[in-house]
CSV table of C-alpha atoms in Angstrom, one decimal:
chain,number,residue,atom,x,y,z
E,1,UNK,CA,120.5,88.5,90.9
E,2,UNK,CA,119.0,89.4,94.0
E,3,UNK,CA,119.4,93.1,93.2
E,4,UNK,CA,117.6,92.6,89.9
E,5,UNK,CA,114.7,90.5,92.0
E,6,UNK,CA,113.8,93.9,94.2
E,7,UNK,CA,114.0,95.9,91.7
E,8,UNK,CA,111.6,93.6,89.6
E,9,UNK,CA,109.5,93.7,92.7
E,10,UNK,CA,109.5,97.1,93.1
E,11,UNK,CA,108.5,97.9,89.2
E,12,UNK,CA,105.4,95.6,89.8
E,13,UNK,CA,104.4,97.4,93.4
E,14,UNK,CA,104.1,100.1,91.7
E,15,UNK,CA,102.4,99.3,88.9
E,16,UNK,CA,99.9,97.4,90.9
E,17,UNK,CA,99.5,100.5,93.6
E,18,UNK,CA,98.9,102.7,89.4
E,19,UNK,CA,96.4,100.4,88.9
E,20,UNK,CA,95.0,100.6,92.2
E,21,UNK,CA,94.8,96.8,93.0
E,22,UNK,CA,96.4,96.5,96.7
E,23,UNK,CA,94.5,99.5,97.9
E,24,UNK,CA,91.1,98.7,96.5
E,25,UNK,CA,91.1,96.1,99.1
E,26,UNK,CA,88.0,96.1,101.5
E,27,UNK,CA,89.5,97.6,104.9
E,28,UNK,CA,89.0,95.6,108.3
E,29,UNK,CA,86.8,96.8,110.2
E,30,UNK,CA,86.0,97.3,114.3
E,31,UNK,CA,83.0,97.0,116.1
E,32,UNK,CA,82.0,100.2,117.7
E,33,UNK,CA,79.2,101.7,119.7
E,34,UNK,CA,78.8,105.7,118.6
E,35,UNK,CA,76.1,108.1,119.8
E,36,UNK,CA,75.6,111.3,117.3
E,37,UNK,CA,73.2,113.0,114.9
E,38,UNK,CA,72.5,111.7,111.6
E,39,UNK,CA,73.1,114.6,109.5
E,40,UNK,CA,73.0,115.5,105.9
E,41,UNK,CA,76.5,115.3,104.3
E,42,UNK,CA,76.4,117.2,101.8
E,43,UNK,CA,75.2,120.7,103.3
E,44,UNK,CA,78.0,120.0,106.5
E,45,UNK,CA,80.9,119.5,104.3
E,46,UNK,CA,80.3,121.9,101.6
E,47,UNK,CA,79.3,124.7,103.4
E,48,UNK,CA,76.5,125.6,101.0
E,49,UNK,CA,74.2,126.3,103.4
E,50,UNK,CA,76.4,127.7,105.9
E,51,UNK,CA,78.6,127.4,108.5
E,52,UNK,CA,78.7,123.3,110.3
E,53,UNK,CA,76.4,124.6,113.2
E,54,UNK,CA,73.9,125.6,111.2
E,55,UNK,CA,73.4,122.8,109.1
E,56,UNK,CA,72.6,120.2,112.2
E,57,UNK,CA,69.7,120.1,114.5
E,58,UNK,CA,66.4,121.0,114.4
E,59,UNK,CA,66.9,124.0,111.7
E,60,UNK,CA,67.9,122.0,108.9
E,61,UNK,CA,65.7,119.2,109.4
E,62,UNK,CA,63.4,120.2,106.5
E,63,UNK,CA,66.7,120.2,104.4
E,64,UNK,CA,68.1,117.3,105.4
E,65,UNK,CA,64.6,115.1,104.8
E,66,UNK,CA,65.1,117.0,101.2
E,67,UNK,CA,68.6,115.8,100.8
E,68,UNK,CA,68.3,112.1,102.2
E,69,UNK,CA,65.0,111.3,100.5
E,70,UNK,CA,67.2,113.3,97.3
E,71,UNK,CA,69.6,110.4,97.6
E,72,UNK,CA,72.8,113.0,99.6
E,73,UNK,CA,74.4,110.3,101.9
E,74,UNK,CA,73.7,110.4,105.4
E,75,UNK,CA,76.4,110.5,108.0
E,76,UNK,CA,76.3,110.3,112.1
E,77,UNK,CA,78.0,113.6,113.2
E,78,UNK,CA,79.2,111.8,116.4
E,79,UNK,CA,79.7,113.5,120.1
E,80,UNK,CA,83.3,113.1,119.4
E,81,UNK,CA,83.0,115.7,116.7
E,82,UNK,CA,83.8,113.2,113.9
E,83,UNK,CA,81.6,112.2,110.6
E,84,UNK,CA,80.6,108.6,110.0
E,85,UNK,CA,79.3,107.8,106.6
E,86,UNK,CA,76.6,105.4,107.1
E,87,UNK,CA,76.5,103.2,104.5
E,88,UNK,CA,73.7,100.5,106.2
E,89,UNK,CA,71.3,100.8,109.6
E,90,UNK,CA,69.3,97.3,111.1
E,91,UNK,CA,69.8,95.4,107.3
E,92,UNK,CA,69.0,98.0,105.3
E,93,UNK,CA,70.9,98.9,102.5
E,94,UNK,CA,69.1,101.6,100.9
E,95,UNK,CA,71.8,104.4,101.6
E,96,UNK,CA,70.8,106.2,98.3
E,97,UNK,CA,67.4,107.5,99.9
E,98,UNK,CA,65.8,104.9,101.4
E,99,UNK,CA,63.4,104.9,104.5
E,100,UNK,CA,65.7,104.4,107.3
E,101,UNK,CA,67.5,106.6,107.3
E,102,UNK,CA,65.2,109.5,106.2
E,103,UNK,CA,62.7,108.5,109.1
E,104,UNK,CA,66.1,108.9,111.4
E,105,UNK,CA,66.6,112.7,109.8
E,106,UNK,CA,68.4,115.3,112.5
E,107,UNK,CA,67.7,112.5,115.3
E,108,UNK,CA,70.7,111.5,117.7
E,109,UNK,CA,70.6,107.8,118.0
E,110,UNK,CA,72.9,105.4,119.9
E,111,UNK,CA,74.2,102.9,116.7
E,112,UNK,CA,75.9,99.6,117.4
E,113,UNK,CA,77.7,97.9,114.5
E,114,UNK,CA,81.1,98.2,112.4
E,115,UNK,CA,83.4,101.1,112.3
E,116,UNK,CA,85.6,101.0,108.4
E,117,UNK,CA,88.0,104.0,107.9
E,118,UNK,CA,89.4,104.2,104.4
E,119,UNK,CA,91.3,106.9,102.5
E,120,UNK,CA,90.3,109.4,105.1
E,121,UNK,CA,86.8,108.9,105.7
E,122,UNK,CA,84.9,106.5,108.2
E,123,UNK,CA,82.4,104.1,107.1
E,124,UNK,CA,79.6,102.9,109.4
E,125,UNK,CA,77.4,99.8,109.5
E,126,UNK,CA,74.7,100.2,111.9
E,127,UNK,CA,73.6,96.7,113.2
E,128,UNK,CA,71.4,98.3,115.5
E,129,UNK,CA,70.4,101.7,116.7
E,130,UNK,CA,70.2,101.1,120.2
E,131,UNK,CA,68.1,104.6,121.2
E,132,UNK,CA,66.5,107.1,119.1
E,133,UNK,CA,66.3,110.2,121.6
E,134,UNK,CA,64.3,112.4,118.5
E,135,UNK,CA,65.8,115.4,117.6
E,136,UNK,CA,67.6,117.1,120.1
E,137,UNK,CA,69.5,120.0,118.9
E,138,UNK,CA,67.3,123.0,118.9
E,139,UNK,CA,69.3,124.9,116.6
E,140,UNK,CA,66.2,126.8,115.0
E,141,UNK,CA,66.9,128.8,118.3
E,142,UNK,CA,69.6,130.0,117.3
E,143,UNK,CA,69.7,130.7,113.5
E,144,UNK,CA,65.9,129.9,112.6
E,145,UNK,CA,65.9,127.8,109.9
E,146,UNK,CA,68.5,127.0,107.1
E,147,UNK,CA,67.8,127.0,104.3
E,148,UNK,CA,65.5,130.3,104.7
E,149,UNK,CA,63.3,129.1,102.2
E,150,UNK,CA,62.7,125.8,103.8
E,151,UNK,CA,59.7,126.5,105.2
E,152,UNK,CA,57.1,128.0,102.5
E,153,UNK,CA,55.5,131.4,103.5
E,154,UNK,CA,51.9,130.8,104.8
E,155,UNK,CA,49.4,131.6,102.3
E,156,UNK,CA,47.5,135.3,103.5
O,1,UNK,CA,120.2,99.0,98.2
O,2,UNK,CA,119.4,102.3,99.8
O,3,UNK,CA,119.0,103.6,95.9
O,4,UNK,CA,116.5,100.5,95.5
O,5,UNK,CA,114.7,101.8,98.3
O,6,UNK,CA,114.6,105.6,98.1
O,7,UNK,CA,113.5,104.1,94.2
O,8,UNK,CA,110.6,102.3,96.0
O,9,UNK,CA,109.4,105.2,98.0
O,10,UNK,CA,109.5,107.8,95.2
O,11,UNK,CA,107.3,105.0,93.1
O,12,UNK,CA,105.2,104.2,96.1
O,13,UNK,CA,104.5,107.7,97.0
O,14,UNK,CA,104.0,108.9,93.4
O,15,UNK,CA,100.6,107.9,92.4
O,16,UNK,CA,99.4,108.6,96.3
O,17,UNK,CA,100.5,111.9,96.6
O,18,UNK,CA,99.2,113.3,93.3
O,19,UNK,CA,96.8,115.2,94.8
O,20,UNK,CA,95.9,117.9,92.0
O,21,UNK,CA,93.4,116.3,89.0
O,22,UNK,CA,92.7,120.1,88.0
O,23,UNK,CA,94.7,119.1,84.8
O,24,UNK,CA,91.9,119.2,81.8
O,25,UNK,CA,88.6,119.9,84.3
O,26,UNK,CA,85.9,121.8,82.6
O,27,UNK,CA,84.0,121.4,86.1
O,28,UNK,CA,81.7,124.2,86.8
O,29,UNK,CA,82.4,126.1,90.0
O,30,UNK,CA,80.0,126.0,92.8
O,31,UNK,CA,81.9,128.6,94.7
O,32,UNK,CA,82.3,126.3,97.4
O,33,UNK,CA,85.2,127.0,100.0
O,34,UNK,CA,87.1,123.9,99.4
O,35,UNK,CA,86.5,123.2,96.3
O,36,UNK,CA,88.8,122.0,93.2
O,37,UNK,CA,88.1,120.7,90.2
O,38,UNK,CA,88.8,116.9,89.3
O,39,UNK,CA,88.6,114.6,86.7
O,40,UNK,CA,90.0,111.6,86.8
O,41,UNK,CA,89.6,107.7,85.6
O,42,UNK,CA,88.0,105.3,88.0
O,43,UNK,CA,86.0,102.4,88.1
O,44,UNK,CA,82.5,102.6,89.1
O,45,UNK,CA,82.0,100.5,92.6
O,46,UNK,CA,79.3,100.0,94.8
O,47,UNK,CA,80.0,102.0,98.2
O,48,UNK,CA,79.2,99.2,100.9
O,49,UNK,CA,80.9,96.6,98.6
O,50,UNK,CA,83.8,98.7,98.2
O,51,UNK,CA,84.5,99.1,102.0
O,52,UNK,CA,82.9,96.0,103.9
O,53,UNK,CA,82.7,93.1,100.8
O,54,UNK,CA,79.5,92.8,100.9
O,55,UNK,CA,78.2,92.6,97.0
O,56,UNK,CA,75.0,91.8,95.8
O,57,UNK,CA,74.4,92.0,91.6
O,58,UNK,CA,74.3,95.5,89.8
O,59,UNK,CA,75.5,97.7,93.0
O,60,UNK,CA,72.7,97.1,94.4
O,61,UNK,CA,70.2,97.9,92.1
O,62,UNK,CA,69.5,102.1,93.1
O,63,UNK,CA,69.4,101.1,96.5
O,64,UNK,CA,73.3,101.8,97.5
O,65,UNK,CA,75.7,104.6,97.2
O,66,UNK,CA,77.9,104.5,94.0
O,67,UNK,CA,81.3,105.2,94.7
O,68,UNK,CA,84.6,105.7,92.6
O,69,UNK,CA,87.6,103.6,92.6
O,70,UNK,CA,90.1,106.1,91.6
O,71,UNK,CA,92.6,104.7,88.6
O,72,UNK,CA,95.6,107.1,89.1
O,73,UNK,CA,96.3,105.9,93.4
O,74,UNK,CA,93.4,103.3,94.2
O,75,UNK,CA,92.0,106.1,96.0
O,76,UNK,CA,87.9,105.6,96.9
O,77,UNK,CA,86.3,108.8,96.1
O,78,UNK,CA,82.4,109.1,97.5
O,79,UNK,CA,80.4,111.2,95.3
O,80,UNK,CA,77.6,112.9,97.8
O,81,UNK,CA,76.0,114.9,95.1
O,82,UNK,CA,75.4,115.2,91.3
O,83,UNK,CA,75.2,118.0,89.1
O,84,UNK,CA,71.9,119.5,89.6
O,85,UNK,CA,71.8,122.2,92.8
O,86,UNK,CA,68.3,120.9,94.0
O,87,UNK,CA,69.3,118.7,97.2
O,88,UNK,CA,69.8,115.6,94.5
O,89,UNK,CA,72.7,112.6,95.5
O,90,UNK,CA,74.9,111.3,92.3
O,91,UNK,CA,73.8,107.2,92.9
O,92,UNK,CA,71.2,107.5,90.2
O,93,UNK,CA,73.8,109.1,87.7
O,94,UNK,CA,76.5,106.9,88.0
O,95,UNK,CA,74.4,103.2,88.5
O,96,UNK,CA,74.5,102.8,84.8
O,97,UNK,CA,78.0,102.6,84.8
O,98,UNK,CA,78.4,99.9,87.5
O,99,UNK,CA,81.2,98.1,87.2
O,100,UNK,CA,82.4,100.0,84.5
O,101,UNK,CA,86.1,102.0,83.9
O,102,UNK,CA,85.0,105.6,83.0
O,103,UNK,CA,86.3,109.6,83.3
O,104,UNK,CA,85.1,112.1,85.6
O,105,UNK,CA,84.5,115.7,85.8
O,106,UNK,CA,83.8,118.0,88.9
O,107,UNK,CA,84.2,119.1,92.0
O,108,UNK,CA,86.3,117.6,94.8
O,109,UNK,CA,85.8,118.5,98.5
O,110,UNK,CA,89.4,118.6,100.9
O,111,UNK,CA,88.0,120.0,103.9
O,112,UNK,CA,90.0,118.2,107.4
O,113,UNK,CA,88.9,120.3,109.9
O,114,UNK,CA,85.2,118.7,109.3
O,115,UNK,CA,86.3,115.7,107.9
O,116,UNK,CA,85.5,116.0,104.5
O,117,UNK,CA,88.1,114.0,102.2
O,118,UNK,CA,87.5,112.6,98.9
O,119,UNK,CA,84.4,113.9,98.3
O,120,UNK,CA,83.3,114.6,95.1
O,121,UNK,CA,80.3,116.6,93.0
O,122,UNK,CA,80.3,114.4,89.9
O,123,UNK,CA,79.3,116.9,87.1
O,124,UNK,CA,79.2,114.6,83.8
O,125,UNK,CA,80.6,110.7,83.2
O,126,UNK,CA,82.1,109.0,80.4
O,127,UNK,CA,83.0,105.5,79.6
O,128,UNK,CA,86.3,105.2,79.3
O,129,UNK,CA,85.7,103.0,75.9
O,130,UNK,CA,84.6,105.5,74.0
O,131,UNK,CA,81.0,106.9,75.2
O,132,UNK,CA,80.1,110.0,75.5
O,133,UNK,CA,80.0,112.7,77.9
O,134,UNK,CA,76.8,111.9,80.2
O,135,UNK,CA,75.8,115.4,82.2
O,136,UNK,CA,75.1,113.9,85.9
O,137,UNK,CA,71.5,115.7,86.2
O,138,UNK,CA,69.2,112.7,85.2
O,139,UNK,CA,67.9,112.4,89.2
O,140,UNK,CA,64.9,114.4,88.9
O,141,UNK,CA,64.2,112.6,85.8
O,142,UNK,CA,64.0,109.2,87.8
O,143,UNK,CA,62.5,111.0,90.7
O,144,UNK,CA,58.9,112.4,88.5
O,145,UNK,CA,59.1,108.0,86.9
O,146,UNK,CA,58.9,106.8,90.5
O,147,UNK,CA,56.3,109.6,91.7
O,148,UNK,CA,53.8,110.0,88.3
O,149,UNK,CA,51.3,110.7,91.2
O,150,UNK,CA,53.3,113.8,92.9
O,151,UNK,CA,53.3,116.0,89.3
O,152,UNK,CA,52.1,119.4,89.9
O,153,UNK,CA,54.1,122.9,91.0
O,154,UNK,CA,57.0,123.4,92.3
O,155,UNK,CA,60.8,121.4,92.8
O,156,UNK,CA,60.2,117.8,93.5
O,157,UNK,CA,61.1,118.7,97.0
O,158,UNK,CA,57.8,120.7,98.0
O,159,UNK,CA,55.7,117.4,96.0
O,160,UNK,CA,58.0,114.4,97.5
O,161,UNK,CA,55.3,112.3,99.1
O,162,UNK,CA,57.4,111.2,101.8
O,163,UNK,CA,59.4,114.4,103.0
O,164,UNK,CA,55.6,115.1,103.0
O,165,UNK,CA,54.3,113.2,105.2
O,166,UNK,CA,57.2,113.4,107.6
O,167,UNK,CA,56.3,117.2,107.8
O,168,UNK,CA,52.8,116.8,107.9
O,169,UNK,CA,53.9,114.3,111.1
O,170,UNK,CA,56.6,116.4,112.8
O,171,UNK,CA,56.6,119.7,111.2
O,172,UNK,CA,59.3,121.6,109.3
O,173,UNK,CA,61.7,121.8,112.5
O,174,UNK,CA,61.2,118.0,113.2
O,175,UNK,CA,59.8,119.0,116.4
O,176,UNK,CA,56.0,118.5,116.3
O,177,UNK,CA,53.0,121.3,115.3
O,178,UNK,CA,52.9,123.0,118.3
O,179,UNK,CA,56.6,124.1,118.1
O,180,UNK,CA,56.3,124.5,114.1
O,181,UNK,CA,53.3,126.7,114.8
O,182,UNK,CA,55.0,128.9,117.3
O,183,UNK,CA,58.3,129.5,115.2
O,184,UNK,CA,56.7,130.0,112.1
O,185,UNK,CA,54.6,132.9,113.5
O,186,UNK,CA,57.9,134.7,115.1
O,187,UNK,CA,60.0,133.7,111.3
O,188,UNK,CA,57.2,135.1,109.3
């Protein structure tokens, strides 16, 4: 009887895990104090624009205004070489393309808040960014400006 | 016993370790280097809801990212970008669908060395109740309602009033004129 209990059990674990109940749950979550760049997700993990280095700092600030005003999410590239998605900064929601976080473009801020890791990615909620030190990463220095078209060629 | 639990493990790890949702994908390639095509079922989530439980009406009404609960292992999948190739996310796409069960088709990003996992290029959404394919290119769309003033030439990008006045403010590197000025007579 017992037997027939854990292998009833068993049948509905994994039916529930099929269905995706258990692991829908939210995940707990950690407060944490992170200093990075806010960058542009999309162009750093797909590579589309090139390699991870070029897509940060000061040469692909045009781009990344064009993808977080385009509604790409932002993520903070933090000093410990890891991606946060940010999902909220200081009560605002508007992850989709909202102010915020397009004002914050290519910065490196210090961000105080909650730290979520699910399913392999971490999830931030910024409570409050603590310094704004502008952008900081002169990477136009080293490969101009990505993408090359970014900035328009000046009229003759 | 140890059959019950070897039986538990091989049911457990089934659904998570499916890994491949090629099967059936008529996703376009992007040539991107870790691409693979997915479609899958899901349900239709608000992103900060999803993680932290925080959930106000409708997803947030266009202000949130729109993620996918993934059907086949309960697996949240963050779509960064939809269809069209012009710097465009995929929230506006799939907010009609809040809430709802539906099937996907695209692009899926497994790239651990930068930490991408589970991220997805939504190309076209159905309801899983019978609606039709929807291509996931409708952002421009919403983008020339919101802006009526910011019609002219050119991709939205060169007429968005706020990327505008940002540059206008800091320049194209982020950096102010001066250093704008300066590079763009070396680039040019």
């Amino acid at each position: 009887m017992q037997l027939i209990r854990i292998a009833a059990g068993v049948c509905a674990l994994a039916g529930a895990m099929a269905a995706g109940a258990p692991l829908a749950a939210q995940a707990a979550g950690e407060r944490i104090r992170i200093t990075g760049e806010i960058i542009d997700t999309w162009c750093y993990f797909s590579g589309v624009m090139g390699g991870p280095e070029a897509v940060v700092g000061s040469a692909h600030h045009t781009c990344a205004l064009w993808c977080s005003a385009g509604g790409i999410p932002v993520g903070l590239l933090g000093e410990d070489g890891e991606v946060y998605m940010v999902l909220k900064i200081e009560g605002d929601d508007a992850s989709a393309g909202g102010d915020t976080q397009l004002r914050l473009a290519s910065h490196e801020i210090t961000a105080d808040g909650m730290l979520y890791r699910r399913d392999g990615l971490n999830y931030l909620v910024v409570a409050e960014v603590v310094a704004d030190a502008g952008i900081v990463n002169h990477s136009h220095d080293d490969f101009g400006v990505t993408p090359g078209f970014a900035i328009p060629e000046p009229a003759e | 016993m140890r059959r019950l639990v070897m039986l538990a493990a091989l049911l457990a790890a089934g659904p998570l370790g499916a890994q491949d949702f090629s099967a059936g994908s008529e996703a376009r390639s992007w040539n991107l280097y870790a691409e693979q095509p997915a479609r899958f079922e899901a349900r239709v989530v608000d992103m900060l809801c999803a993680v932290t439980g925080d959930c106000p009406e409708n997803c947030g009404a266009g202000r949130r990212q729109i993620g996918l609960l993934r059907a086949a292992d309960g697996v949240l999948v963050y779509p960064n970008k939809n269809a069209q190739p012009i710097f465009t996310g995929a929230a506006v796409d799939l907010l009609p669908f809040c809430g709802a069960d539906v099937e996907v088709d695209g692009l899926m990003l497994d790239d651990p060395d930068i930490g991408a996992r589970n991220i997805y290029l939504v190309q076209r959404v159905r309801r899983l109740d019978g609606g039709e394919w929807v291509n996931a290119q409708s952002w421009t769309e919403d983008w020339a309602a919101r802006n009526p003033d910011a019609d002219g030439e050119g991709p939205w990008f060169r007429r968005d009033p706020r990327v505008g006045a940002l540059i206008e403010k800091d320049g194209y590197l982020g950096l102010g004129p001066e250093v704008d000025a300066a590079f763009i007579e070396d680039w040019f």
